[in-house]
XYZ file of C-alpha atoms in Angstrom:
573
model
C -38.381 50.929 145.552
C -39.462 50.447 149.167
C -43.001 52.144 149.908
C -43.128 54.881 152.975
C -46.877 54.551 153.118
C -49.517 51.682 152.599
C -52.712 52.637 151.429
C -56.094 50.562 151.340
C -58.867 49.770 153.735
C -57.725 47.752 157.068
C -59.800 44.868 157.678
C -57.575 43.127 160.249
C -54.316 42.306 162.086
C -51.825 39.406 161.600
C -52.054 36.887 164.204
C -49.304 34.463 165.018
C -49.640 32.123 167.593
C -47.849 29.191 169.535
C -50.019 26.561 167.064
C -50.272 28.639 164.069
C -47.192 30.842 163.580
C -46.540 32.911 160.444
C -44.549 31.163 157.909
C -42.586 32.127 154.588
C -45.793 30.359 152.770
C -48.668 31.125 155.049
C -49.962 33.440 158.054
C -53.218 34.081 160.093
C -55.251 37.332 160.508
C -58.170 38.102 162.419
C -61.010 40.317 160.998
C -64.341 41.288 161.754
C -67.475 39.080 161.778
C -69.077 41.784 159.283
C -66.382 41.744 156.739
C -67.304 39.827 153.680
C -64.411 37.936 152.408
C -64.032 34.956 149.833
C -61.428 32.249 148.997
C -59.477 33.734 146.076
C -59.446 37.270 147.407
C -56.470 38.890 148.002
C -54.967 40.998 150.780
C -51.822 42.728 151.696
C -49.545 43.331 154.306
C -46.476 45.410 155.344
C -43.314 43.537 155.364
C -39.681 44.590 156.316
C -37.494 46.145 153.491
C -33.767 45.928 152.453
C -34.480 49.893 151.697
C -36.000 52.675 153.223
C -39.635 52.166 154.245
C -41.150 48.689 153.922
C -42.185 46.021 151.224
C -45.573 44.608 150.613
C -46.678 40.902 150.923
C -49.434 39.953 149.098
C -51.442 36.508 149.824
C -54.212 34.615 148.569
C -57.188 33.892 151.128
C -57.501 30.281 151.502
C -59.680 29.380 154.666
C -62.108 31.658 156.720
C -62.923 30.617 159.940
C -65.272 31.934 162.884
C -64.452 31.456 166.525
C -65.962 32.538 169.975
C -64.720 32.264 173.389
C -66.737 29.435 173.919
C -64.775 26.321 175.014
C -67.202 23.817 173.739
C -70.653 23.502 171.672
C -72.539 22.357 174.981
C -71.226 25.335 176.597
C -72.641 27.547 173.438
C -76.068 25.696 173.797
C -76.222 26.619 177.890
C -75.205 30.451 177.038
C -78.455 30.797 174.740
C -80.684 30.120 177.802
C -80.427 26.239 177.560
C -81.142 26.167 173.927
C -83.514 28.977 173.393
C -83.585 29.391 169.640
C -84.902 32.949 169.775
C -82.521 35.705 168.148
C -80.947 37.687 170.784
C -82.049 35.424 173.957
C -79.244 34.366 176.079
C -77.680 34.398 179.500
C -74.079 35.105 178.483
C -72.935 37.078 175.144
C -69.988 35.245 173.488
C -67.080 37.277 172.085
C -66.429 36.287 168.424
C -64.266 36.883 165.378
C -63.058 35.437 162.366
C -59.649 34.391 161.384
C -58.488 33.931 158.044
C -55.482 31.713 156.690
C -53.615 33.492 153.652
C -51.293 31.892 151.357
C -48.323 34.060 150.130
C -47.978 34.500 146.750
C -45.062 37.298 146.270
C -43.457 40.244 147.744
C -42.362 43.145 146.140
C -38.710 42.881 147.090
C -38.743 39.181 146.819
C -38.349 38.984 150.701
C -40.056 35.859 152.190
C -39.506 36.258 155.692
C -42.818 35.526 157.973
C -44.598 38.620 158.459
C -44.984 39.555 161.983
C -47.577 39.680 164.452
C -49.979 42.529 164.833
C -49.037 43.912 161.198
C -52.380 45.605 159.619
C -53.939 43.534 156.729
C -55.618 45.586 153.970
C -57.609 45.161 150.970
C -56.212 45.698 147.472
C -57.041 47.968 144.858
C -56.906 46.951 141.038
C -53.232 47.437 140.732
C -52.507 45.478 143.570
C -54.432 42.568 142.662
C -52.261 42.617 139.019
C -49.058 42.827 140.814
C -50.049 40.090 143.223
C -50.906 37.648 140.221
C -48.571 38.665 137.981
C -50.664 40.387 135.593
C -49.131 43.945 135.871
C -46.485 42.889 133.144
C -47.840 40.208 131.058
C -45.933 39.772 127.996
C -47.888 38.826 124.394
C -51.185 38.923 126.546
C -54.397 36.876 125.804
C -57.532 37.608 127.924
C -58.540 34.434 129.925
C -61.358 35.962 131.589
C -61.957 38.551 134.685
C -62.161 37.958 138.192
C -64.201 39.520 140.994
C -62.950 40.286 144.524
C -64.457 41.586 147.870
C -68.236 40.837 147.617
C -68.840 43.724 149.830
C -68.761 47.559 148.974
C -65.580 47.444 147.639
C -66.185 45.195 144.948
C -63.399 44.800 142.184
C -63.060 43.687 138.678
C -59.935 42.678 137.078
C -59.238 41.553 133.513
C -57.056 38.336 133.668
C -54.355 37.958 130.711
C -52.397 34.810 130.178
C -49.190 35.138 128.231
C -50.055 33.368 125.024
C -46.430 32.042 124.844
C -47.437 29.773 127.786
C -50.746 28.663 125.930
C -49.568 28.217 122.279
C -45.769 27.920 122.768
C -42.903 27.874 122.708
C -42.587 28.358 126.363
C -45.631 26.219 127.224
C -48.373 24.874 125.602
C -52.173 22.968 125.558
C -55.102 23.713 127.430
C -57.296 21.285 129.346
C -60.572 22.067 130.663
C -62.732 19.769 133.156
C -66.000 19.938 134.890
C -69.467 18.101 135.002
C -71.659 17.949 132.132
C -74.106 20.846 131.403
C -72.786 22.685 134.458
C -69.311 23.652 133.845
C -69.718 25.208 130.394
C -66.505 23.625 129.126
C -66.919 24.255 125.440
C -68.300 27.666 125.983
C -65.300 28.700 128.095
C -62.990 27.072 125.402
C -64.730 29.072 122.609
C -64.266 32.231 124.482
C -60.373 31.547 124.894
C -60.385 30.640 121.040
C -62.147 33.622 119.766
C -59.847 35.903 121.956
C -57.091 34.081 120.310
C -58.273 34.664 116.872
C -59.315 38.150 117.459
C -55.891 39.245 119.156
C -53.301 36.768 117.630
C -54.453 35.506 114.198
C -53.896 37.126 111.118
C -56.855 37.632 109.100
C -56.241 40.322 106.908
C -53.074 42.049 104.869
C -52.689 44.698 107.443
C -52.346 42.351 110.458
C -48.879 41.132 109.038
C -47.641 44.493 109.991
C -48.264 43.692 113.731
C -45.374 41.597 115.398
C -47.676 39.874 117.713
C -49.965 38.533 114.873
C -49.064 34.980 113.883
C -50.582 32.712 111.073
C -52.575 30.182 113.239
C -55.067 27.768 111.856
C -57.658 25.910 113.803
C -59.459 22.684 113.615
C -62.217 22.007 115.812
C -64.022 18.588 116.297
C -67.835 19.147 116.659
C -68.687 16.119 119.109
C -71.892 16.953 120.588
C -75.080 17.718 118.980
C -74.874 20.982 117.212
C -72.502 22.689 119.682
C -69.936 23.836 117.035
C -72.224 24.179 113.919
C -73.048 27.949 113.854
C -69.874 29.471 115.480
C -69.630 32.174 112.660
C -73.252 33.151 113.395
C -73.866 36.213 115.608
C -75.766 35.455 119.206
C -78.846 37.919 118.841
C -79.678 37.224 122.357
C -76.414 38.674 123.557
C -77.680 41.271 126.242
C -76.202 44.572 126.439
C -74.500 44.176 129.590
C -72.307 41.225 128.200
C -71.581 43.358 125.157
C -70.266 46.167 127.075
C -68.522 43.813 129.457
C -66.581 42.532 126.176
C -65.917 45.721 124.889
C -64.823 47.869 128.020
C -63.557 45.131 130.231
C -62.214 42.390 128.038
C -61.161 44.618 125.065
C -62.628 42.393 122.716
C -65.178 42.684 119.894
C -68.802 40.921 120.380
C -68.376 38.989 117.475
C -68.462 35.501 116.379
C -65.794 33.631 114.562
C -64.492 34.644 111.044
C -63.323 32.391 107.943
C -65.264 29.116 109.310
C -65.965 26.269 106.934
C -67.851 23.396 108.146
C -67.360 19.601 107.234
C -70.048 17.230 107.450
C -69.752 13.381 107.043
C -71.336 12.176 103.826
C -74.218 9.604 104.421
C -76.087 8.869 101.088
C -78.668 7.197 102.773
C -80.442 10.214 104.433
C -82.496 12.660 102.649
C -79.780 15.631 103.447
C -76.837 13.483 102.513
C -75.222 14.012 105.386
C -74.730 12.057 109.014
C -74.817 14.608 111.315
C -77.512 16.530 113.944
C -77.565 19.766 111.963
C -80.824 20.697 110.403
C -80.944 20.507 106.704
C -82.398 24.136 106.144
C -79.110 25.195 108.308
C -76.498 23.187 106.036
C -78.238 24.359 102.885
C -77.839 27.776 103.870
C -74.043 27.420 104.614
C -73.473 25.324 101.378
C -75.062 28.246 99.402
C -72.663 30.845 101.139
C -69.586 28.488 100.236
C -69.100 27.693 104.010
C -70.056 23.922 104.172
C -69.061 20.695 102.372
C -69.441 16.873 102.738
C -66.376 15.169 103.717
C -65.148 11.356 102.796
C -62.524 9.221 103.020
C -60.995 7.782 100.004
C -58.863 4.590 100.428
C -55.849 6.290 97.823
C -55.754 8.898 100.928
C -56.573 6.702 104.198
C -55.041 3.402 103.172
C -51.948 4.035 105.126
C -54.232 4.875 108.093
C -55.801 1.405 108.739
C -54.188 1.156 112.156
C -56.369 4.006 113.194
C -59.648 2.435 111.877
C -59.879 -0.154 114.535
C -57.812 1.057 117.321
C -61.158 1.319 119.423
C -61.567 -2.436 119.128
C -60.562 -5.111 121.540
C -57.635 -7.089 120.328
C -56.294 -9.253 122.927
C -55.016 -11.934 120.637
C -53.236 -9.595 118.216
C -55.379 -10.855 115.451
C -56.492 -7.534 114.004
C -53.087 -5.939 114.334
C -51.548 -9.152 112.275
C -53.994 -8.453 109.572
C -53.608 -4.805 109.612
C -49.724 -4.909 109.184
C -49.979 -7.469 106.592
C -52.262 -5.325 104.612
C -50.335 -2.057 105.188
C -47.124 -3.891 104.280
C -48.819 -4.390 100.864
C -47.988 -8.041 101.004
C -49.295 -10.615 98.292
C -52.753 -9.706 97.171
C -52.665 -6.354 98.921
C -50.074 -4.832 96.886
C -52.673 -3.026 94.352
C -55.271 -2.085 96.594
C -56.570 1.310 95.858
C -60.231 1.290 96.883
C -62.504 0.232 99.756
C -64.378 -2.367 97.994
C -61.372 -3.958 96.728
C -60.039 -4.100 100.122
C -62.875 -5.997 101.641
C -62.682 -8.264 98.303
C -58.951 -8.841 99.301
C -59.952 -9.669 102.748
C -62.728 -12.051 101.536
C -60.667 -13.942 99.493
C -57.945 -14.413 102.416
C -60.778 -15.358 104.518
C -61.816 -17.881 102.328
C -58.880 -19.604 101.512
C -58.025 -23.074 102.685
C -56.439 -23.684 106.041
C -52.941 -23.658 105.668
C -53.088 -21.909 102.266
C -52.207 -18.460 103.736
C -49.010 -19.059 105.729
C -48.670 -15.930 107.476
C -51.883 -15.615 109.435
C -54.909 -17.964 110.215
C -58.045 -18.189 107.821
C -60.136 -17.952 111.033
C -58.117 -14.600 112.131
C -58.897 -12.941 108.643
C -62.742 -13.935 108.849
C -63.018 -12.106 112.330
C -61.291 -9.182 110.705
C -63.390 -9.280 107.658
C -66.527 -9.435 110.019
C -65.179 -6.229 112.017
C -63.982 -4.149 108.768
C -67.488 -4.866 106.839
C -69.281 -3.675 109.691
C -67.424 -0.374 109.782
C -67.305 0.255 106.397
C -70.641 -0.616 105.498
C -72.463 1.408 108.292
C -70.493 4.514 107.315
C -70.676 5.822 103.667
C -67.960 7.983 104.213
C -65.799 5.120 103.307
C -66.255 5.673 99.407
C -64.015 6.605 96.575
C -66.202 8.566 94.391
C -65.445 12.208 93.929
C -68.052 14.714 93.764
C -68.692 16.230 90.119
C -70.709 18.895 91.886
C -67.679 20.033 94.133
C -70.040 19.576 97.088
C -67.850 17.389 98.897
C -64.170 17.241 100.008
C -61.266 14.691 100.687
C -60.294 15.578 104.338
C -56.687 14.787 103.754
C -56.792 17.459 100.966
C -58.449 19.852 103.282
C -55.648 19.559 105.804
C -52.619 18.878 103.756
C -53.189 21.188 100.948
C -55.878 23.792 101.727
C -56.003 24.714 105.393
C -54.252 28.298 105.931
C -53.319 30.647 108.725
C -56.735 32.320 109.724
C -59.032 29.448 108.854
C -61.178 27.602 110.853
C -62.323 23.914 109.851
C -64.987 22.482 111.682
C -65.272 18.898 111.332
C -68.768 17.223 112.418
C -68.370 13.733 113.852
C -71.106 13.804 116.433
C -72.991 11.278 114.619
C -70.863 8.803 113.749
C -70.159 5.499 115.620
C -67.124 5.521 118.003
C -64.930 3.603 115.769
C -65.374 6.205 112.641
C -65.297 9.171 115.005
C -61.666 7.857 116.289
C -60.561 7.035 112.964
C -61.533 10.593 111.519
C -59.978 12.464 114.548
C -56.833 10.470 114.510
C -56.517 10.764 110.734
C -56.916 14.622 110.879
C -54.013 14.565 113.368
C -51.836 12.562 111.482
C -52.370 14.710 108.334
C -51.745 17.939 110.326
C -48.048 16.371 111.301
C -47.736 15.584 107.948
C -48.485 19.060 106.811
C -46.391 20.658 109.122
C -43.258 18.439 108.358
C -43.527 19.055 104.765
C -42.099 22.262 104.950
C -43.622 23.589 101.808
C -46.640 22.676 99.561
C -46.887 22.112 96.174
C -49.628 24.474 95.422
C -48.057 27.355 96.995
C -50.479 27.792 100.052
C -48.455 28.767 102.975
C -48.098 26.338 105.700
C -49.407 27.746 109.165
C -47.219 28.376 111.873
C -49.397 26.860 114.403
C -52.471 24.614 114.126
C -54.812 24.610 117.186
C -56.630 21.477 117.566
C -59.992 21.711 119.723
C -61.749 18.455 120.644
C -64.301 17.368 123.257
C -64.852 14.393 125.025
C -61.065 13.708 124.917
C -61.796 10.878 127.267
C -62.966 8.898 124.224
C -59.591 8.991 122.542
C -56.954 9.232 125.634
C -58.663 7.566 128.594
C -56.485 6.627 131.656
C -57.266 2.880 131.042
C -56.281 3.053 126.732
C -53.885 0.541 126.096
C -50.361 1.653 125.796
C -49.938 0.670 122.202
C -53.053 2.372 120.926
C -51.923 4.403 117.714
C -54.501 7.108 118.838
C -53.017 7.539 122.457
C -49.427 7.647 120.870
C -50.390 10.497 118.440
C -51.969 12.704 121.181
C -48.853 11.876 123.291
C -46.920 13.312 120.535
C -48.956 16.652 120.152
C -48.823 17.395 124.217
C -45.140 16.177 124.438
C -43.628 17.284 121.175
C -46.321 19.180 119.391
C -45.226 22.784 121.145
C -42.095 22.853 119.238
C -43.660 21.912 115.972
C -46.592 24.411 116.359
C -49.513 21.859 117.096
C -51.391 22.746 119.910
C -54.159 20.746 121.579
C -57.323 22.797 123.364
C -59.145 19.660 125.041
C -62.342 18.996 127.094
C -63.664 16.235 129.310
C -65.791 15.669 132.244
C -63.300 14.267 134.642
C -59.724 15.014 134.454
C -58.558 12.068 136.229
C -60.197 9.960 133.232
C -57.658 11.177 131.007
C -54.040 9.474 130.527
C -51.930 10.976 132.986
C -49.168 11.921 130.328
C -51.819 13.840 128.026
C -53.135 16.163 130.883
C -49.948 16.349 132.676
C -48.229 18.018 129.227
C -50.958 20.556 129.201
C -49.454 23.823 130.563
C -52.793 25.519 131.395
C -55.629 23.794 133.253
C -59.110 24.990 133.839
C -61.392 23.442 136.323
C -64.729 23.791 136.046
C -67.493 22.630 138.461
C -67.145 19.198 139.488
C -68.044 16.449 142.103
C -66.389 15.207 145.529
C -65.237 12.098 144.195
C -63.450 13.541 141.438
C -61.335 16.244 143.587
C -60.475 13.310 145.932
C -58.249 11.980 142.981
C -54.677 12.194 143.025
C -54.343 14.824 140.340
C -55.704 17.207 142.757
C -53.400 16.851 145.612
C -51.562 19.931 144.828
C -54.807 22.202 145.350
C -55.567 23.514 148.651
C -58.655 22.092 150.183
C -60.755 25.098 150.401
C -60.176 25.592 146.890
C -61.201 21.947 145.865
C -64.227 22.530 147.945
C -65.169 25.642 145.639
C -65.028 23.250 142.755
C -67.978 21.339 143.681
C -70.073 24.471 143.575
C -68.702 26.718 140.910
C -71.615 28.121 138.822
C -71.752 28.000 135.236
C -69.405 30.695 133.823
C -66.633 30.170 136.435
C -63.438 28.304 136.417
C -60.308 27.791 138.511
C -57.147 28.544 136.076
C -53.783 27.284 136.393
C -51.028 28.580 134.632
C -47.395 28.871 134.953
C -47.072 32.525 134.743
C -49.768 32.967 137.434
C -48.750 33.297 140.764
C -51.740 31.622 142.348
C -54.891 29.438 141.275
C -57.392 32.058 139.906
C -61.061 32.310 140.060
C -62.394 33.715 136.634
C -65.536 34.541 134.948
C -66.516 34.802 131.547
C -69.454 36.403 129.442
C -71.836 34.564 127.395
C -70.816 33.486 123.933
C -70.812 35.878 121.306
C -71.845 33.216 118.445
C -75.119 31.393 117.874
C -75.920 28.312 120.122
C -78.456 25.807 119.734
C -80.595 24.724 122.685
C -79.236 21.460 122.862
C -75.568 23.124 122.322
């Protein structure tokens, strides 16, 4: 229905000139020099209507310029009494005004004609902003933060909801978060979103099953930096009152940490704590006493069929390792009955010690090289062992994922202190296990398979860099997730410093992108070409706690803020 009267503070008028005409995409308007506006602010203007009255066109501010009647900088210098820098001194008072470029995002009647010259431009209220960005009727909402507009007296704060079906499928899926280390708060923002998902969408108790919006979602988080994610179920005692109020009143969330969390630390028999981790011994002991933490190991019987992932990060230009791995995984000759890591090394050593010509398939020298690399990788990490725990204090990760993981659970797998090869092996093995679990259809132990599994990993560039070999088995698995995981209910939430460093098909298939603070070199890369220059410039000075969000359901890029995390964060996290 067309409106008969437009409300809102008038801040200027549309200016359509010969050089800068109004178009179906953009228009310019002049405004007072004292009006405080910012990029991402939204304005509205009257537009023609097919009905009685008028329709409303909404636009996002992209550029703000100031101009005077001075023909040149030299003339401005002269008019200030030939360079007198004292305020108010000048032989000529220059007329000046601000003019703004605004990008049209929608019209209430889908009329995309150029707005006419001299039409009044107004500020928006909360409802206008929601309509402009498509937030007024978000289906399956999940909060992604809040936005603030108009830094002057009329400051407005609006909750930003995303359609969860564009984040978790089936309409779209996957999230990629990028930004400079330490300044962008990438992990914090990811955890904010994931906490909101667990609170609003996840079945955590029996009564939740009656809510048709709740889903059987499980989570697997990889801790790759220090102690970042090793206390996410513990309350942040330093969360101030204003932040708590923001969670409850504005974002409609509870300021509570994650629930149903279990931590898995890599076993290391050589350390006093028995684990290879940056976690403090006392913290781990407390988690173990509460049944929230276990050591993990990778027995050959569960991981022998994943040997192709073990050395995926090693350079293999000659194809030596690939040949040896294929020979082993096809269980040829003396590898047919290998069931332990020690036996594997023994059989490789026998192949390496054969006389030249006795092993027709692969050169002895190739086996020797392969043996050196295998020994180095396995001997430096005691997670490669085949001894189950009599105390019940350690778990086979394969069993955890394929048999035990259920909806509502969060498995935090600590790989921060492992070497690159082993980090990659654990990460890729777990992903493969998730795929296997989802394809099983049912479990022998009767535990229901989660409808969806959300995987979170920081430093994605370690596993899917833009210069990774195209035949990398780890890259292939990540491509499977981003290209086909949506239909299987396998969702990737990933983080890295520079989005351009990620393999293009991986980042390109992430429906939602969050851009934190970055640098000028990064925004000059081709992947940022579609972003207006002013917004790109904003990215270089975003404060911690702010992100620019792109999502298919939003009509424009949105600059969102989010509060401090509700879980305990260590000084180095």
